[in-house]
Coordinates of C-alpha atoms and ligand atoms in Angstrom, one line a residue:
X221 CA -76.1 -13.4 28.2
X222 CA -79.8 -12.9 27.6
X223 CA -80.9 -9.5 26.2
X224 CA -84.5 -8.5 26.5
X225 CA -86.1 -5.2 25.4
X226 CA -89.3 -4.2 27.0
X227 CA -91.2 -1.7 24.9
X228 CA -94.5 0.1 25.5
X229 CA -96.4 3.4 25.5
X230 CA -95.3 6.1 28.0
X231 CA -96.9 5.7 31.4
X232 CA -98.0 2.1 30.8
X233 CA -95.8 0.6 33.5
X234 CA -92.6 -0.4 31.7
X235 CA -90.2 0.9 34.3
X236 CA -92.2 -0.5 37.1
X237 CA -92.3 -3.9 35.5
X238 CA -88.7 -3.9 34.4
X239 CA -87.3 -2.7 37.7
X240 CA -89.3 -5.3 39.6
X241 CA -88.2 -8.0 37.2
X242 CA -84.6 -6.9 37.6
X243 CA -84.9 -7.0 41.4
X244 CA -86.4 -10.4 41.2
X245 CA -83.7 -11.7 38.9
X246 CA -81.0 -10.3 41.1
X247 CA -82.6 -12.0 44.1
X248 CA -82.4 -15.3 42.1
X249 CA -78.6 -14.7 42.1
X250 CA -78.2 -13.3 38.6
X251 CA -76.1 -10.4 37.5
X252 CA -78.6 -8.0 35.9
X253 CA -77.9 -4.9 33.9
X254 CA -80.9 -2.6 33.4
X255 CA -80.6 0.1 30.7
X256 CA -83.3 2.8 30.7
X257 CA -83.9 4.1 27.1
X258 CA -86.5 6.8 27.8
X259 CA -85.6 10.5 27.9
X260 CA -87.6 10.6 31.2
X261 CA -84.5 8.7 32.7
X262 CA -86.4 7.3 35.6
X263 CA -86.3 3.6 34.7
X264 CA -84.1 2.6 37.6
X265 CA -85.6 5.0 40.1
X266 CA -87.2 2.4 42.3
X267 CA -83.9 0.5 42.4
X268 CA -82.0 3.5 43.6
X269 CA -84.0 4.8 46.6
X270 CA -86.4 6.9 44.5
X271 CA -83.6 9.1 43.1
X272 CA -82.7 9.5 39.4
X273 CA -79.1 8.5 38.7
X274 CA -77.0 10.7 36.4
X275 CA -77.6 9.8 32.7
X276 CA -75.0 8.6 30.3
X277 CA -75.6 11.6 28.0
X278 CA -75.4 14.2 30.8
X279 CA -72.2 12.6 32.2
X280 CA -70.6 12.5 28.8
X281 CA -71.6 16.1 28.1
X282 CA -69.6 17.1 31.2
X283 CA -66.8 14.7 30.8
X284 CA -66.1 12.9 27.5
X285 CA -63.6 10.7 29.2
X286 CA -66.0 9.4 31.8
X287 CA -65.3 5.9 33.1
X288 CA -67.6 2.9 33.5
X289 CA -68.1 3.6 37.2
X290 CA -69.4 7.1 36.3
X291 CA -72.1 5.5 34.0
X292 CA -73.2 2.4 35.9
X293 CA -74.7 2.5 39.4
X294 CA -75.0 -0.6 41.4
X295 CA -78.3 -0.6 43.4
X296 CA -78.8 -1.9 46.9
X297 CA -80.6 -4.9 45.3
X298 CA -77.5 -5.6 43.2
X299 CA -78.9 -4.5 39.9
X300 CA -76.5 -2.6 37.7
X301 CA -78.4 0.5 36.6
X302 CA -77.8 2.7 33.5
X303 CA -80.0 5.6 32.2
X304 CA -79.2 6.6 28.6
X305 CA -80.8 10.0 29.1
X306 CA -82.1 12.4 26.5
X307 CA -81.0 15.4 24.4
X308 CA -81.5 19.0 25.5
X309 CA -85.3 19.4 24.9
X310 CA -86.0 20.7 21.4
X311 CA -82.5 20.0 20.2
X312 CA -81.1 16.7 19.0
X313 CA -82.4 13.2 18.6
X314 CA -83.5 11.1 21.5
X315 CA -82.8 7.9 19.6
X316 CA -79.2 9.1 18.9
X317 CA -78.8 9.4 22.7
X318 CA -79.6 5.7 23.1
X319 CA -77.1 4.8 20.5
X320 CA -74.4 7.0 22.1
X321 CA -75.0 5.2 25.4
X322 CA -74.9 1.8 23.9
X323 CA -71.7 2.5 22.0
X324 CA -70.0 4.0 25.1
X325 CA -70.9 0.9 27.2
X326 CA -69.4 -1.3 24.5
X327 CA -66.3 0.9 24.2
X328 CA -65.7 0.7 28.0
X329 CA -66.2 -3.1 27.9
X330 CA -69.2 -3.1 30.3
X331 CA -70.3 -6.5 29.1
X332 CA -66.9 -8.1 29.6
X333 CA -66.3 -6.4 32.9
X334 CA -69.7 -7.0 34.6
X335 CA -70.5 -10.2 32.7
X336 CA -74.3 -9.8 33.1
X337 CA -76.5 -12.9 32.9
X338 CA -79.2 -10.7 31.6
X339 CA -79.5 -7.2 30.1
X340 CA -83.0 -5.6 30.3
X341 CA -83.7 -2.5 28.1
X342 CA -86.6 -0.4 29.2
X343 CA -87.6 1.5 26.0
X344 CA -90.2 4.2 25.3
X345 CA -92.3 3.0 22.4
X346 CA -94.9 5.6 21.7
X347 CA -93.2 6.4 18.4
X348 CA -91.1 3.7 17.0
X349 CA -88.8 5.9 15.0
X350 CA -85.4 4.8 13.8
X351 CA -83.8 6.0 17.0
X352 CA -86.0 4.2 19.5
X353 CA -85.9 1.1 17.4
X354 CA -82.2 0.9 18.0
X355 CA -82.3 -1.9 20.6
X356 CA -84.3 -4.0 18.0
X357 CA -82.4 -3.2 14.9
X358 CA -78.9 -2.9 16.1
X359 CA -78.7 -6.5 17.3
X360 CA -78.7 -5.3 20.9
X361 CA -81.8 -7.2 22.1
X362 CA -82.6 -10.9 21.3
X363 CA -86.2 -10.7 22.4
X364 CA -88.8 -8.0 22.6
X365 CA -91.8 -7.9 25.0
X366 CA -94.4 -5.2 24.8
X367 CA -96.2 -3.9 27.9
X368 CA -99.8 -2.9 27.3
X369 CA -103.1 -2.5 29.0
X370 CA -106.5 -2.9 27.3
X371 CA -106.6 0.9 26.5
X372 CA -106.7 1.7 22.9
X373 CA -103.6 4.0 22.8
X374 CA -101.4 1.4 24.4
X375 CA -102.6 -1.3 22.1
X376 CA -102.0 1.0 19.2
X377 CA -98.4 1.5 20.3
X378 CA -98.1 -2.3 20.8
X379 CA -99.2 -2.9 17.2
X380 CA -96.6 -0.4 15.9
X381 CA -93.8 -1.9 17.9
X382 CA -94.7 -5.4 16.8
X383 CA -94.5 -4.2 13.1
X384 CA -91.1 -2.7 13.7
X385 CA -89.9 -5.9 15.4
X386 CA -91.2 -8.1 12.6
X387 CA -89.7 -6.0 9.8
X388 CA -86.2 -6.2 11.5
X389 CA -86.7 -9.8 12.6
X390 CA -86.4 -10.9 9.0
X391 CA -82.8 -9.8 9.1
X392 CA -82.1 -12.0 12.0
X393 CA -82.4 -9.3 14.7
X394 CA -84.7 -9.5 17.8
X395 CA -87.9 -11.5 17.7
X396 CA -91.2 -10.7 19.4
X397 CA -91.7 -12.8 22.6
X398 CA -95.2 -11.5 23.3
X399 CA -97.3 -9.0 25.2
X400 CA -97.3 -8.4 28.9
X401 CA -100.7 -7.2 30.1
X402 CA -100.3 -4.6 32.9
X403 CA -103.9 -4.2 33.9
X404 CA -105.7 -0.9 34.1
X405 CA -108.9 -2.7 35.0
X406 CA -110.9 -1.4 32.1
X407 CA -114.0 -3.3 31.1
X408 CA -113.3 -6.4 29.0
X409 CA -109.5 -5.8 29.3
X410 CA -108.4 -9.4 28.9
X411 CA -110.4 -10.0 25.8
X412 CA -109.3 -6.7 24.2
X413 CA -105.6 -7.6 24.7
X414 CA -106.2 -11.2 23.6
X415 CA -107.8 -9.9 20.4
X416 CA -104.9 -7.5 19.7
X417 CA -102.4 -10.3 20.3
X418 CA -104.2 -12.5 17.7
X419 CA -104.2 -9.6 15.3
X420 CA -100.5 -9.1 15.5
X421 CA -99.9 -12.8 15.6
X422 CA -98.4 -13.0 19.0
X423 CA -99.6 -14.0 22.4
X424 CA -100.0 -12.7 25.9
X425 CA -97.1 -14.1 27.9
X426 CA -98.1 -12.7 31.3
X427 CA -101.0 -10.8 33.0
X428 CA -100.0 -8.5 35.8
X429 CA -102.8 -7.3 38.0
X430 CA -103.2 -3.7 39.2
X431 CA -102.1 -3.6 42.8
X432 CA -101.9 -0.7 45.3
X433 CA -98.6 -2.2 46.6
X434 CA -96.9 -0.8 43.5
X435 CA -97.6 2.8 44.6
X436 CA -96.8 2.1 48.2
X437 CA -93.4 0.6 47.2
X438 CA -92.8 3.6 44.8
X439 CA -93.5 6.0 47.7
X440 CA -90.6 4.3 49.5
X441 CA -88.4 4.5 46.4
X442 CA -88.4 0.7 46.1
X443 CA -89.6 -2.1 44.0
X444 CA -92.5 -4.2 45.3
X445 CA -90.1 -7.2 45.3
X446 CA -87.9 -5.3 47.8
X447 CA -90.6 -3.5 49.9
X448 CA -93.2 -6.3 50.0
X449 CA -91.4 -9.5 49.2
X450 CA -94.2 -11.8 50.4
X451 CA -97.0 -10.0 48.6
X452 CA -99.0 -11.5 45.7
X453 CA -97.6 -8.7 43.4
X454 CA -94.0 -9.6 44.3
X455 CA -94.9 -13.2 43.4
X456 CA -96.2 -12.1 40.0
X457 CA -93.0 -10.2 39.3
X458 CA -90.9 -13.2 40.3
X459 CA -93.0 -15.5 38.1
X460 CA -92.6 -13.1 35.2
X461 CA -88.8 -12.9 35.8
X462 CA -88.6 -16.7 35.8
X463 CA -90.6 -16.9 32.6
X464 CA -88.4 -14.4 30.8
X465 CA -85.3 -16.3 31.8
X466 CA -86.6 -19.6 30.8
X467 CA -86.9 -18.4 27.3
X468 CA -89.5 -20.3 25.3
X469 CA -90.6 -20.1 21.8
X470 CA -90.5 -16.7 20.1
X471 CA -93.2 -16.3 17.5
X472 CA -92.0 -15.0 14.1
Ligands
ADP290 P1 -93.6 3.8 32.0 O1 -92.2 3.4 32.4 O2 -94.2 2.9 31.0 O3 -93.6 5.3 31.6 P2 -94.2 3.6 34.9 O4 -93.5 2.2 35.1 O5 -93.4 4.8 35.3 O6 -94.5 3.7 33.3 O7 -95.6 3.5 35.5 C1 -96.5 4.6 35.5 C2 -97.3 4.6 36.8 O8 -98.2 3.5 36.8 C3 -96.4 4.5 38.0 O9 -96.7 5.6 38.9 C4 -96.7 3.2 38.7 O10 -96.8 3.3 40.1 C5 -98.1 2.8 38.1 N1 -98.2 1.3 37.9 C6 -97.5 0.6 37.0 N2 -97.9 -0.7 37.0 C7 -98.8 -0.8 38.0 C8 -99.6 -1.9 38.5 N3 -99.5 -3.1 38.1 N4 -100.4 -1.6 39.6 C9 -100.6 -0.3 40.0 N5 -99.9 0.7 39.5 C10 -99.0 0.5 38.5
SF4_291 FE1 -86.8 12.0 16.9 FE2 -86.6 9.4 16.5 FE3 -86.1 11.1 14.5 FE4 -84.4 10.9 16.6 S1 -84.9 9.3 15.1 S2 -85.1 12.8 15.7 S3 -85.8 10.5 18.3 S4 -88.1 10.9 15.5
MG292 MG1 -90.5 4.5 32.3

């Protein structure tokens, strides 16, 4: 079982990228578990017809004895979808919610029952506090990729996340695989992201173009892989999925 965490600033395109990669991996015949770790709880939306599924935290708040089927939704593409959810706004710790969801999935033996080939965590990384760093520091993810554009704020978040991965990496936890450039088409974008990669001693593992098919698929509540399987953008997501599964060297 391969466990990959995809971090990045809010709005940068994590959920779009992760759900397309999940759909592509499922189409390759793999059992995929996608876990949204963002209080926005919309990570798996494009896999489930544009509707948000109930979150683990909300479900547990109503019923502490919830079963696995109440927490995991199988999408039409075959991806097993989970949303950790968030605390009541203003009260409680969002990171703690992620931990609660992870612990519940373990307690209910989700990994033994579903036997996923790959687990993809979609994690908000604007602030890498202790809570949101859980997939890295708790030994949940083996590899971390960071989605960024050439915009300064997303590169700033990428730098912070990379420091967090490196500090925990020394203890044998997840290692940084590299950056995924999700283009915003700003001037000199490739060079800006290359420069940041060099500064944080990593590399750009994939460059995703900006493509209007992403919005068109989203409007249908679908991934590009599902809605426009023969498009160039679908090919990109499939290539990224293949690359992530192949592994490759993680830089320390
Ligand atoms: P995050 O999960 O990081 O908060 P989302 O995946 O929800 O971000 O993406 C934010 C918006 O950006 C979405 O509305 C999506 O349609 C758009 N988007 C993401 N990636 C691309 C892309 N490669 N081309 C065009 N639009 C994109
Ligand atoms: Fe907020 Fe993170 Fe602190 Fe939790 S650990 S209260 S999410 S800053
Ligand atoms: Mg998201």
